[in-house]
């Protein structure tokens, strides 16, 4: 009946490629959601709809309810932006991610998703400026550094991309998997 443990397991299992276990844990969290705080209950509902019912609208509604009680919630801001990204509602995507990076709901993931969104919308300068801001806050966020290198390469700044890749190698000298990805 430990709903929070089930919710955290549901989120962790996909990282290990255990999708069935994630669905099982999400069902258990959902079944015991009355034991959670209001915010956590809505997050459990959202994840349940993501991996069990596959009901995107119900998932988005749960994230909207989180934002009604905690307007700066980083999980809800980021994940609702991903819902709107799937709908190609770029204005809402940008609004949610800007709220996320400008407020107390800031997260490295929100910065990354804002940068990718700006790049995809044809604003590589805005995307790279967003990455630069994020690098000051999250200097060891390897995915951000990788995306920066890819964006620089995509804009034709090949030397900048090579330099960014070199930064990754400098920051993570002992991470052989990351080194292989960069090289």
Tab-separated table of N, CA and C in Angstrom:
chain	number	residue	atom	x	y	z
A	1	UNK	N	0.812	-1.216	0.000
A	1	UNK	CA	0.000	0.000	0.000
A	1	UNK	C	0.851	1.274	0.000
A	2	UNK	N	2.157	1.140	-0.150
A	2	UNK	CA	3.063	2.288	-0.148
A	2	UNK	C	3.040	2.914	-1.548
A	3	UNK	N	2.062	3.767	-1.761
A	3	UNK	CA	1.802	4.327	-3.089
A	3	UNK	C	2.993	5.093	-3.655
A	4	UNK	N	3.691	5.848	-2.816
A	4	UNK	CA	4.816	6.635	-3.319
A	4	UNK	C	5.934	5.714	-3.823
A	5	UNK	N	6.180	4.629	-3.112
A	5	UNK	CA	7.204	3.684	-3.570
A	5	UNK	C	6.807	3.093	-4.920
A	6	UNK	N	5.549	2.748	-5.069
A	6	UNK	CA	5.079	2.217	-6.354
A	6	UNK	C	5.228	3.248	-7.463
A	7	UNK	N	4.907	4.512	-7.148
A	7	UNK	CA	5.016	5.563	-8.166
A	7	UNK	C	6.462	5.733	-8.602
A	8	UNK	N	7.384	5.748	-7.655
A	8	UNK	CA	8.801	5.913	-8.002
A	8	UNK	C	9.322	4.699	-8.780
A	9	UNK	N	8.874	3.506	-8.416
A	9	UNK	CA	9.264	2.316	-9.175
A	9	UNK	C	8.727	2.377	-10.605
A	10	UNK	N	7.507	2.850	-10.746
A	10	UNK	CA	6.907	2.952	-12.083
A	10	UNK	C	7.747	3.849	-12.990
A	11	UNK	N	8.301	4.910	-12.423
A	11	UNK	CA	9.115	5.841	-13.199
A	11	UNK	C	10.512	5.268	-13.445
A	12	UNK	N	11.036	4.508	-12.487
A	12	UNK	CA	12.404	3.985	-12.600
A	12	UNK	C	12.507	2.776	-13.533
A	13	UNK	N	11.513	1.916	-13.560
A	13	UNK	CA	11.601	0.682	-14.353
A	13	UNK	C	11.892	0.903	-15.843
A	14	UNK	N	11.279	1.881	-16.503
A	14	UNK	CA	11.589	2.056	-17.936
A	14	UNK	C	13.069	2.336	-18.203
A	15	UNK	N	13.750	2.983	-17.256
A	15	UNK	CA	15.176	3.249	-17.437
A	15	UNK	C	15.982	1.959	-17.519
A	16	UNK	N	15.445	0.889	-16.963
A	16	UNK	CA	16.105	-0.416	-17.026
A	16	UNK	C	15.480	-1.300	-18.105
A	17	UNK	N	14.612	-0.710	-18.935
A	17	UNK	CA	13.974	-1.459	-20.017
A	17	UNK	C	12.872	-2.394	-19.534
A	18	UNK	N	12.370	-2.175	-18.351
A	18	UNK	CA	11.358	-3.058	-17.761
A	18	UNK	C	9.973	-2.414	-17.864
A	19	UNK	N	9.412	-2.428	-19.053
A	19	UNK	CA	8.150	-1.739	-19.291
A	19	UNK	C	6.965	-2.434	-18.623
A	20	UNK	N	6.951	-3.754	-18.597
A	20	UNK	CA	5.868	-4.466	-17.918
A	20	UNK	C	5.887	-4.177	-16.420
A	21	UNK	N	7.076	-4.148	-15.841
A	21	UNK	CA	7.202	-3.843	-14.415
A	21	UNK	C	6.743	-2.408	-14.142
A	22	UNK	N	7.018	-1.494	-15.061
A	22	UNK	CA	6.571	-0.116	-14.904
A	22	UNK	C	5.049	-0.045	-14.872
A	23	UNK	N	4.403	-0.769	-15.771
A	23	UNK	CA	2.939	-0.763	-15.803
A	23	UNK	C	2.366	-1.376	-14.529
A	24	UNK	N	2.976	-2.446	-14.053
A	24	UNK	CA	2.519	-3.079	-12.814
A	24	UNK	C	2.647	-2.106	-11.644
A	25	UNK	N	3.771	-1.434	-11.546
A	25	UNK	CA	3.985	-0.475	-10.468
A	25	UNK	C	3.035	0.718	-10.597
A	26	UNK	N	2.798	1.186	-11.816
A	26	UNK	CA	1.875	2.306	-12.026
A	26	UNK	C	0.459	1.922	-11.606
A	27	UNK	N	0.061	0.680	-11.898
A	27	UNK	CA	-1.264	0.218	-11.450
A	27	UNK	C	-1.360	0.221	-9.926
A	28	UNK	N	-0.309	-0.249	-9.258
A	28	UNK	CA	-0.312	-0.294	-7.792
A	28	UNK	C	-0.358	1.123	-7.209
A	29	UNK	N	0.415	2.041	-7.763
A	29	UNK	CA	0.391	3.426	-7.288
A	29	UNK	C	-0.991	4.032	-7.487
A	30	UNK	N	-1.580	3.767	-8.624
A	30	UNK	CA	-2.912	4.291	-8.933
A	30	UNK	C	-3.948	3.705	-7.970
A	31	UNK	N	-3.840	2.422	-7.704
A	31	UNK	CA	-4.779	1.737	-6.809
A	31	UNK	C	-4.725	2.310	-5.388
A	32	UNK	N	-3.543	2.761	-4.971
A	32	UNK	CA	-3.365	3.283	-3.610
A	32	UNK	C	-3.186	4.801	-3.583
A	33	UNK	N	-3.582	5.480	-4.630
A	33	UNK	CA	-3.326	6.914	-4.758
A	33	UNK	C	-3.970	7.758	-3.669
A	34	UNK	N	-5.013	7.265	-3.021
A	34	UNK	CA	-5.647	8.050	-1.949
A	34	UNK	C	-4.693	8.249	-0.765
A	35	UNK	N	-3.623	7.504	-0.713
A	35	UNK	CA	-2.637	7.620	0.370
A	35	UNK	C	-1.591	8.698	0.074
A	36	UNK	N	-1.678	9.306	-1.092
A	36	UNK	CA	-0.693	10.311	-1.516
A	36	UNK	C	-1.203	11.719	-1.254
A	37	UNK	N	-0.263	12.676	-1.275
A	37	UNK	CA	-0.675	14.081	-1.252
A	37	UNK	C	-1.428	14.360	-2.551
A	38	UNK	N	-2.129	15.469	-2.587
A	38	UNK	CA	-2.897	15.801	-3.790
A	38	UNK	C	-1.989	15.872	-5.026
A	39	UNK	N	-0.841	16.545	-4.892
A	39	UNK	CA	0.099	16.662	-6.007
A	39	UNK	C	0.570	15.296	-6.472
A	40	UNK	N	1.032	14.481	-5.542
A	40	UNK	CA	1.532	13.153	-5.903
A	40	UNK	C	0.431	12.264	-6.473
A	41	UNK	N	-0.785	12.427	-5.979
A	41	UNK	CA	-1.909	11.645	-6.510
A	41	UNK	C	-2.110	11.955	-7.991
A	42	UNK	N	-2.078	13.251	-8.339
A	42	UNK	CA	-2.253	13.613	-9.746
A	42	UNK	C	-1.075	13.127	-10.598
A	43	UNK	N	0.133	13.178	-10.042
A	43	UNK	CA	1.288	12.668	-10.783
A	43	UNK	C	1.177	11.151	-10.988
A	44	UNK	N	0.680	10.448	-9.976
A	44	UNK	CA	0.468	8.998	-10.119
A	44	UNK	C	-0.584	8.720	-11.180
A	45	UNK	N	-1.640	9.523	-11.184
A	45	UNK	CA	-2.683	9.355	-12.208
A	45	UNK	C	-2.120	9.618	-13.604
A	46	UNK	N	-1.334	10.656	-13.724
A	46	UNK	CA	-0.753	10.987	-15.032
A	46	UNK	C	0.105	9.843	-15.539
A	47	UNK	N	0.950	9.303	-14.678
A	47	UNK	CA	1.833	8.227	-15.115
A	47	UNK	C	1.042	6.955	-15.423
A	48	UNK	N	0.026	6.700	-14.642
A	48	UNK	CA	-0.861	5.553	-14.903
A	48	UNK	C	-1.455	5.664	-16.310
A	49	UNK	N	-1.931	6.847	-16.644
A	49	UNK	CA	-2.520	7.034	-17.975
A	49	UNK	C	-1.458	6.976	-19.073
A	50	UNK	N	-0.241	7.316	-18.730
A	50	UNK	CA	0.837	7.246	-19.726
A	50	UNK	C	1.185	5.812	-20.075
A	51	UNK	N	1.318	4.942	-19.063
A	51	UNK	CA	1.844	3.597	-19.325
A	51	UNK	C	0.794	2.489	-19.286
A	52	UNK	N	-0.390	2.760	-18.732
A	52	UNK	CA	-1.408	1.705	-18.623
A	52	UNK	C	-2.555	1.946	-19.590
A	53	UNK	N	-3.247	3.073	-19.459
A	53	UNK	CA	-4.416	3.311	-20.310
A	53	UNK	C	-4.044	3.916	-21.656
A	54	UNK	N	-2.855	4.518	-21.731
A	54	UNK	CA	-2.390	5.219	-22.932
A	54	UNK	C	-3.346	6.351	-23.329
A	55	UNK	N	-4.006	6.936	-22.332
A	55	UNK	CA	-4.978	8.012	-22.545
A	55	UNK	C	-4.258	9.349	-22.357
A	56	UNK	N	-3.822	9.931	-23.466
A	56	UNK	CA	-3.051	11.168	-23.410
A	56	UNK	C	-3.849	12.328	-22.821
A	57	UNK	N	-5.134	12.414	-23.129
A	57	UNK	CA	-5.948	13.509	-22.599
A	57	UNK	C	-6.081	13.411	-21.084
A	58	UNK	N	-6.295	12.197	-20.567
A	58	UNK	CA	-6.387	12.016	-19.115
A	58	UNK	C	-5.059	12.345	-18.457
A	59	UNK	N	-3.971	11.962	-19.099
A	59	UNK	CA	-2.636	12.277	-18.581
A	59	UNK	C	-2.444	13.781	-18.511
A	60	UNK	N	-2.790	14.485	-19.583
A	60	UNK	CA	-2.647	15.945	-19.612
A	60	UNK	C	-3.543	16.603	-18.565
A	61	UNK	N	-4.756	16.092	-18.397
A	61	UNK	CA	-5.653	16.647	-17.375
A	61	UNK	C	-5.051	16.515	-15.983
A	62	UNK	N	-4.413	15.390	-15.714
A	62	UNK	CA	-3.783	15.201	-14.402
A	62	UNK	C	-2.656	16.213	-14.202
A	63	UNK	N	-1.847	16.451	-15.227
A	63	UNK	CA	-0.779	17.448	-15.101
A	63	UNK	C	-1.355	18.853	-14.925
A	64	UNK	N	-2.461	19.149	-15.601
A	64	UNK	CA	-3.099	20.459	-15.424
A	64	UNK	C	-3.585	20.629	-13.987
A	65	UNK	N	-4.100	19.571	-13.386
A	65	UNK	CA	-4.548	19.648	-11.989
A	65	UNK	C	-3.365	19.900	-11.053
A	66	UNK	N	-2.220	19.293	-11.361
A	66	UNK	CA	-1.025	19.581	-10.556
A	66	UNK	C	-0.708	21.070	-10.640
A	67	UNK	N	-0.756	21.631	-11.834
A	67	UNK	CA	-0.410	23.041	-12.011
A	67	UNK	C	-1.433	23.976	-11.375
A	68	UNK	N	-2.655	23.518	-11.199
A	68	UNK	CA	-3.650	24.331	-10.486
A	68	UNK	C	-3.265	24.499	-9.018
A	69	UNK	N	-2.670	23.478	-8.422
A	69	UNK	CA	-2.303	23.575	-7.010
A	69	UNK	C	-0.850	24.002	-6.805
A	70	UNK	N	0.020	23.700	-7.782
A	70	UNK	CA	1.429	24.108	-7.728
A	70	UNK	C	1.843	24.596	-9.116
A	71	UNK	N	1.605	25.875	-9.404
A	71	UNK	CA	1.843	26.408	-10.757
A	71	UNK	C	3.268	26.269	-11.280
A	72	UNK	N	4.228	26.054	-10.400
A	72	UNK	CA	5.623	25.949	-10.827
A	72	UNK	C	6.169	24.536	-10.707
A	73	UNK	N	5.311	23.558	-10.643
A	73	UNK	CA	5.764	22.176	-10.481
A	73	UNK	C	6.591	21.748	-11.700
A	74	UNK	N	7.860	21.371	-11.490
A	74	UNK	CA	8.732	21.058	-12.633
A	74	UNK	C	8.286	19.839	-13.429
A	75	UNK	N	7.794	18.815	-12.768
A	75	UNK	CA	7.359	17.614	-13.479
A	75	UNK	C	6.156	17.914	-14.361
A	76	UNK	N	5.178	18.599	-13.804
A	76	UNK	CA	3.967	18.894	-14.567
A	76	UNK	C	4.250	19.858	-15.716
A	77	UNK	N	5.058	20.893	-15.460
A	77	UNK	CA	5.384	21.839	-16.540
A	77	UNK	C	6.075	21.127	-17.694
A	78	UNK	N	7.078	20.335	-17.378
A	78	UNK	CA	7.832	19.655	-18.423
A	78	UNK	C	6.974	18.627	-19.153
A	79	UNK	N	6.282	17.782	-18.405
A	79	UNK	CA	5.538	16.692	-19.040
A	79	UNK	C	4.313	17.189	-19.797
A	80	UNK	N	3.677	18.253	-19.320
A	80	UNK	CA	2.572	18.823	-20.082
A	80	UNK	C	3.099	19.458	-21.367
A	81	UNK	N	4.300	20.031	-21.311
A	81	UNK	CA	4.886	20.582	-22.541
A	81	UNK	C	5.120	19.474	-23.564
A	82	UNK	N	5.508	18.287	-23.098
A	82	UNK	CA	5.714	17.163	-24.022
A	82	UNK	C	4.391	16.714	-24.646
A	83	UNK	N	3.313	16.769	-23.870
A	83	UNK	CA	1.992	16.463	-24.417
A	83	UNK	C	1.666	17.429	-25.563
A	84	UNK	N	1.867	18.727	-25.319
A	84	UNK	CA	1.566	19.720	-26.359
A	84	UNK	C	2.545	19.624	-27.524
A	85	UNK	N	3.760	19.201	-27.260
A	85	UNK	CA	4.720	18.987	-28.355
A	85	UNK	C	4.178	17.919	-29.304
A	86	UNK	N	3.626	16.868	-28.739
A	86	UNK	CA	3.023	15.824	-29.565
A	86	UNK	C	1.855	16.328	-30.394
A	87	UNK	N	1.209	17.372	-29.918
A	87	UNK	CA	0.091	17.985	-30.641
A	87	UNK	C	0.559	19.123	-31.550
A	88	UNK	N	1.856	19.395	-31.522
A	88	UNK	CA	2.480	20.485	-32.273
A	88	UNK	C	1.862	21.840	-31.932
A	89	UNK	N	1.478	21.991	-30.662
A	89	UNK	CA	0.969	23.265	-30.148
A	89	UNK	C	2.168	24.015	-29.572
A	90	UNK	N	2.961	24.582	-30.489
A	90	UNK	CA	4.254	25.152	-30.130
A	90	UNK	C	4.143	26.323	-29.177
A	91	UNK	N	3.076	27.098	-29.265
A	91	UNK	CA	2.912	28.232	-28.357
A	91	UNK	C	2.789	27.751	-26.909
A	92	UNK	N	1.997	26.710	-26.690
A	92	UNK	CA	1.861	26.167	-25.329
A	92	UNK	C	3.143	25.485	-24.874
A	93	UNK	N	3.806	24.787	-25.786
A	93	UNK	CA	5.074	24.138	-25.431
A	93	UNK	C	6.053	25.192	-24.924
A	94	UNK	N	6.216	26.229	-25.700
A	94	UNK	CA	7.168	27.289	-25.338
A	94	UNK	C	6.756	27.964	-24.029
A	95	UNK	N	5.460	28.266	-23.880
A	95	UNK	CA	4.984	28.946	-22.665
A	95	UNK	C	5.275	28.117	-21.422
A	96	UNK	N	5.000	26.827	-21.473
A	96	UNK	CA	5.227	25.963	-20.311
A	96	UNK	C	6.714	25.840	-19.986
A	97	UNK	N	7.537	25.684	-21.017
A	97	UNK	CA	8.968	25.520	-20.771
A	97	UNK	C	9.625	26.820	-20.316
A	98	UNK	N	9.177	27.954	-20.836
A	98	UNK	CA	9.704	29.237	-20.365
A	98	UNK	C	9.314	29.426	-18.900
A	99	UNK	N	8.068	29.085	-18.552
A	99	UNK	CA	7.668	29.140	-17.133
A	99	UNK	C	8.566	28.244	-16.290
A	100	UNK	N	8.887	27.088	-16.831
A	100	UNK	CA	9.708	26.140	-16.074
A	100	UNK	C	11.110	26.682	-15.830
A	101	UNK	N	11.727	27.265	-16.838
A	101	UNK	CA	13.112	27.716	-16.656
A	101	UNK	C	13.195	29.079	-15.984
A	102	UNK	N	12.133	29.859	-16.017
A	102	UNK	CA	12.154	31.192	-15.402
A	102	UNK	C	11.709	31.198	-13.950
A	103	UNK	N	11.160	30.102	-13.484
A	103	UNK	CA	10.623	30.102	-12.122
A	103	UNK	C	11.266	29.065	-11.237
A	104	UNK	N	10.661	28.869	-10.070
A	104	UNK	CA	11.208	27.889	-9.132
A	104	UNK	C	11.025	26.443	-9.601
A	105	UNK	N	10.291	26.243	-10.681
A	105	UNK	CA	10.118	24.903	-11.235
A	105	UNK	C	11.222	24.514	-12.190
A	106	UNK	N	12.299	25.269	-12.191
A	106	UNK	CA	13.435	25.065	-13.098
A	106	UNK	C	14.014	23.661	-12.934
A	107	UNK	N	14.383	23.087	-14.074
A	107	UNK	CA	15.063	21.786	-14.062
A	107	UNK	C	15.960	21.692	-15.284
A	108	UNK	N	16.951	20.820	-15.207
A	108	UNK	CA	17.835	20.645	-16.355
A	108	UNK	C	17.064	20.109	-17.557
A	109	UNK	N	16.074	19.276	-17.309
A	109	UNK	CA	15.277	18.719	-18.397
A	109	UNK	C	14.462	19.801	-19.098
A	110	UNK	N	13.917	20.736	-18.332
A	110	UNK	CA	13.139	21.817	-18.936
A	110	UNK	C	14.028	22.683	-19.830
A	111	UNK	N	15.233	22.973	-19.376
A	111	UNK	CA	16.163	23.731	-20.217
A	111	UNK	C	16.463	22.971	-21.507
A	112	UNK	N	16.736	21.695	-21.382
A	112	UNK	CA	17.038	20.881	-22.553
A	112	UNK	C	15.859	20.884	-23.529
A	113	UNK	N	14.655	20.654	-23.012
A	113	UNK	CA	13.481	20.606	-23.889
A	113	UNK	C	13.181	21.962	-24.508
A	114	UNK	N	13.420	23.052	-23.772
A	114	UNK	CA	13.229	24.381	-24.361
A	114	UNK	C	14.238	24.601	-25.486
A	115	UNK	N	15.484	24.236	-25.260
A	115	UNK	CA	16.507	24.414	-26.298
A	115	UNK	C	16.161	23.616	-27.552
A	116	UNK	N	15.755	22.374	-27.377
A	116	UNK	CA	15.389	21.531	-28.524
A	116	UNK	C	14.183	22.123	-29.246
A	117	UNK	N	13.210	22.612	-28.489
A	117	UNK	CA	12.018	23.215	-29.099
A	117	UNK	C	12.398	24.444	-29.914
A	118	UNK	N	13.218	25.317	-29.340
A	118	UNK	CA	13.635	26.515	-30.074
A	118	UNK	C	14.400	26.137	-31.336
A	119	UNK	N	15.269	25.159	-31.236
A	119	UNK	CA	16.029	24.708	-32.406
A	119	UNK	C	15.084	24.164	-33.478
A	120	UNK	N	14.150	23.332	-33.061
A	120	UNK	CA	13.197	22.756	-34.015
A	120	UNK	C	12.316	23.816	-34.669
A	121	UNK	N	12.080	24.913	-33.958
A	121	UNK	CA	11.256	25.995	-34.506
A	121	UNK	C	12.065	26.981	-35.339
A	122	UNK	N	13.334	26.653	-35.577
A	122	UNK	CA	14.150	27.502	-36.444
A	122	UNK	C	14.841	28.644	-35.727
A	123	UNK	N	15.043	28.510	-34.420
A	123	UNK	CA	15.730	29.538	-33.651
A	123	UNK	C	16.977	28.941	-33.002
A	124	UNK	N	17.994	28.595	-33.831
A	124	UNK	CA	19.187	27.984	-33.247
A	124	UNK	C	19.930	28.915	-32.288
A	125	UNK	N	19.878	30.230	-32.543
A	125	UNK	CA	20.547	31.159	-31.631
A	125	UNK	C	19.888	31.119	-30.258
A	126	UNK	N	18.546	31.126	-30.227
A	126	UNK	CA	17.826	31.029	-28.962
A	126	UNK	C	18.092	29.709	-28.271
A	127	UNK	N	18.166	28.643	-29.057
A	127	UNK	CA	18.434	27.318	-28.499
A	127	UNK	C	19.809	27.276	-27.846
A	128	UNK	N	20.816	27.791	-28.545
A	128	UNK	CA	22.175	27.773	-28.003
A	128	UNK	C	22.316	28.714	-26.806
A	129	UNK	N	21.587	29.836	-26.808
A	129	UNK	CA	21.597	30.735	-25.648
A	129	UNK	C	20.969	30.048	-24.435
A	130	UNK	N	19.919	29.275	-24.678
A	130	UNK	CA	19.273	28.525	-23.598
A	130	UNK	C	20.235	27.487	-23.035
A	131	UNK	N	20.947	26.805	-23.916
A	131	UNK	CA	21.936	25.819	-23.461
A	131	UNK	C	23.032	26.499	-22.653
A	132	UNK	N	23.474	27.659	-23.092
A	132	UNK	CA	24.521	28.382	-22.356
A	132	UNK	C	24.050	28.742	-20.947
A	133	UNK	N	22.802	29.204	-20.824
A	133	UNK	CA	22.263	29.496	-19.486
A	133	UNK	C	22.220	28.229	-18.637
A	134	UNK	N	21.778	27.142	-19.239
A	134	UNK	CA	21.652	25.885	-18.504
A	134	UNK	C	23.014	25.350	-18.078
A	135	UNK	N	24.019	25.527	-18.921
A	135	UNK	CA	25.366	25.028	-18.582
A	135	UNK	C	25.911	25.689	-17.323
A	136	UNK	N	25.524	26.950	-17.085
A	136	UNK	CA	25.964	27.637	-15.862
A	136	UNK	C	25.334	26.995	-14.622
A	137	UNK	N	24.099	26.529	-14.773
A	137	UNK	CA	23.389	25.925	-13.644
A	137	UNK	C	23.678	24.435	-13.493
A	138	UNK	N	23.885	23.756	-14.618
A	138	UNK	CA	24.053	22.298	-14.630
A	138	UNK	C	25.297	21.923	-15.442
A	139	UNK	N	26.473	22.269	-14.955
A	139	UNK	CA	27.689	22.060	-15.765
A	139	UNK	C	28.021	20.597	-16.027
A	140	UNK	N	27.459	19.674	-15.277
A	140	UNK	CA	27.777	18.263	-15.473
A	140	UNK	C	26.611	17.492	-16.083
A	141	UNK	N	25.708	18.178	-16.754
A	141	UNK	CA	24.575	17.520	-17.407
A	141	UNK	C	25.025	17.104	-18.812
A	142	UNK	N	25.431	15.855	-18.944
A	142	UNK	CA	26.076	15.396	-20.176
A	142	UNK	C	25.155	15.481	-21.388
A	143	UNK	N	23.873	15.215	-21.219
A	143	UNK	CA	22.957	15.270	-22.364
A	143	UNK	C	22.899	16.678	-22.931
A	144	UNK	N	22.903	17.664	-22.064
A	144	UNK	CA	22.885	19.051	-22.511
A	144	UNK	C	24.135	19.365	-23.334
A	145	UNK	N	25.274	18.886	-22.870
A	145	UNK	CA	26.520	19.110	-23.605
A	145	UNK	C	26.508	18.406	-24.961
A	146	UNK	N	25.942	17.210	-25.006
A	146	UNK	CA	25.857	16.477	-26.277
A	146	UNK	C	24.946	17.204	-27.262
A	147	UNK	N	23.795	17.671	-26.775
A	147	UNK	CA	22.850	18.372	-27.649
A	147	UNK	C	23.470	19.669	-28.164
A	148	UNK	N	24.225	20.342	-27.322
A	148	UNK	CA	24.907	21.553	-27.771
A	148	UNK	C	25.845	21.242	-28.941
A	149	UNK	N	26.616	20.179	-28.825
A	149	UNK	CA	27.527	19.800	-29.903
A	149	UNK	C	26.747	19.481	-31.181
A	150	UNK	N	25.648	18.759	-31.031
A	150	UNK	CA	24.831	18.413	-32.207
A	150	UNK	C	24.238	19.655	-32.862
A	151	UNK	N	23.761	20.599	-32.045
A	151	UNK	CA	23.178	21.823	-32.603
A	151	UNK	C	24.237	22.661	-33.306
A	152	UNK	N	25.406	22.760	-32.702
A	152	UNK	CA	26.475	23.515	-33.347
A	152	UNK	C	26.840	22.886	-34.685
A	153	UNK	N	26.917	21.566	-34.721
A	153	UNK	CA	27.204	20.878	-35.979
A	153	UNK	C	26.105	21.175	-37.000
A	154	UNK	N	24.851	21.122	-36.529
A	154	UNK	CA	23.709	21.358	-37.418
A	154	UNK	C	23.648	22.764	-37.977
A	155	UNK	N	24.206	23.727	-37.245
A	155	UNK	CA	24.223	25.102	-37.748
A	155	UNK	C	25.431	25.375	-38.635
A	156	UNK	N	26.284	24.363	-38.794
A	156	UNK	CA	27.461	24.535	-39.627
A	156	UNK	C	28.693	24.984	-38.860
A	157	UNK	N	28.568	25.148	-37.551
A	157	UNK	CA	29.717	25.542	-36.732
A	157	UNK	C	30.450	24.269	-36.308
A	158	UNK	N	31.172	23.692	-37.248
A	158	UNK	CA	31.827	22.407	-36.995
A	158	UNK	C	32.924	22.516	-35.937
A	159	UNK	N	33.668	23.611	-35.954
A	159	UNK	CA	34.704	23.775	-34.938
A	159	UNK	C	34.075	23.931	-33.554
A	160	UNK	N	32.980	24.681	-33.477
A	160	UNK	CA	32.271	24.814	-32.203
A	160	UNK	C	31.776	23.477	-31.695
A	161	UNK	N	31.288	22.644	-32.619
A	161	UNK	CA	30.820	21.308	-32.237
A	161	UNK	C	31.967	20.448	-31.725
A	162	UNK	N	33.104	20.534	-32.400
A	162	UNK	CA	34.283	19.772	-31.967
A	162	UNK	C	34.744	20.262	-30.598
A	163	UNK	N	34.724	21.579	-30.384
A	163	UNK	CA	35.105	22.135	-29.083
A	163	UNK	C	34.133	21.679	-27.996
A	164	UNK	N	32.832	21.663	-28.315
A	164	UNK	CA	31.830	21.216	-27.337
A	164	UNK	C	32.045	19.745	-26.994
A	165	UNK	N	32.362	18.944	-28.003
A	165	UNK	CA	32.654	17.534	-27.747
A	165	UNK	C	33.892	17.401	-26.868
A	166	UNK	N	34.875	18.257	-27.091
A	166	UNK	CA	36.065	18.252	-26.253
A	166	UNK	C	35.737	18.607	-24.806
A	167	UNK	N	34.798	19.510	-24.620
A	167	UNK	CA	34.363	19.860	-23.260
A	167	UNK	C	33.766	18.641	-22.570
A	168	UNK	N	32.995	17.871	-23.303
A	168	UNK	CA	32.404	16.655	-22.731
A	168	UNK	C	33.518	15.721	-22.268
A	169	UNK	N	34.516	15.554	-23.102
A	169	UNK	CA	35.633	14.671	-22.746
A	169	UNK	C	36.398	15.195	-21.535
A	170	UNK	N	36.503	16.533	-21.426
A	170	UNK	CA	37.191	17.126	-20.279
A	170	UNK	C	36.382	16.975	-18.987
A	171	UNK	N	35.064	17.159	-19.088
A	171	UNK	CA	34.210	17.111	-17.903
A	171	UNK	C	34.010	15.680	-17.418
A	172	UNK	N	33.986	14.736	-18.347
A	172	UNK	CA	33.731	13.333	-17.996
A	172	UNK	C	34.871	12.436	-18.476
A	173	UNK	N	36.077	12.631	-17.955
A	173	UNK	CA	37.230	11.880	-18.474
A	173	UNK	C	37.160	10.376	-18.207
A	174	UNK	N	36.389	9.943	-17.225
A	174	UNK	CA	36.346	8.518	-16.872
A	174	UNK	C	35.090	7.806	-17.360
A	175	UNK	N	34.218	8.506	-18.069
A	175	UNK	CA	32.976	7.899	-18.553
A	175	UNK	C	33.213	7.354	-19.963
A	176	UNK	N	33.595	6.092	-20.043
A	176	UNK	CA	33.969	5.499	-21.329
A	176	UNK	C	32.807	5.395	-22.301
A	177	UNK	N	31.596	5.147	-21.802
A	177	UNK	CA	30.426	5.078	-22.682
A	177	UNK	C	30.182	6.440	-23.314
A	178	UNK	N	30.214	7.482	-22.508
A	178	UNK	CA	30.017	8.829	-23.038
A	178	UNK	C	31.137	9.197	-24.005
A	179	UNK	N	32.349	8.814	-23.697
A	179	UNK	CA	33.476	9.088	-24.592
A	179	UNK	C	33.255	8.436	-25.954
A	180	UNK	N	32.752	7.199	-25.969
A	180	UNK	CA	32.484	6.519	-27.240
A	180	UNK	C	31.405	7.243	-28.036
A	181	UNK	N	30.374	7.728	-27.336
A	181	UNK	CA	29.303	8.455	-28.023
A	181	UNK	C	29.828	9.721	-28.668
A	182	UNK	N	30.711	10.417	-27.968
A	182	UNK	CA	31.240	11.680	-28.465
A	182	UNK	C	32.223	11.459	-29.600
A	183	UNK	N	33.070	10.456	-29.449
A	183	UNK	CA	34.084	10.215	-30.449
A	183	UNK	C	33.450	9.625	-31.684
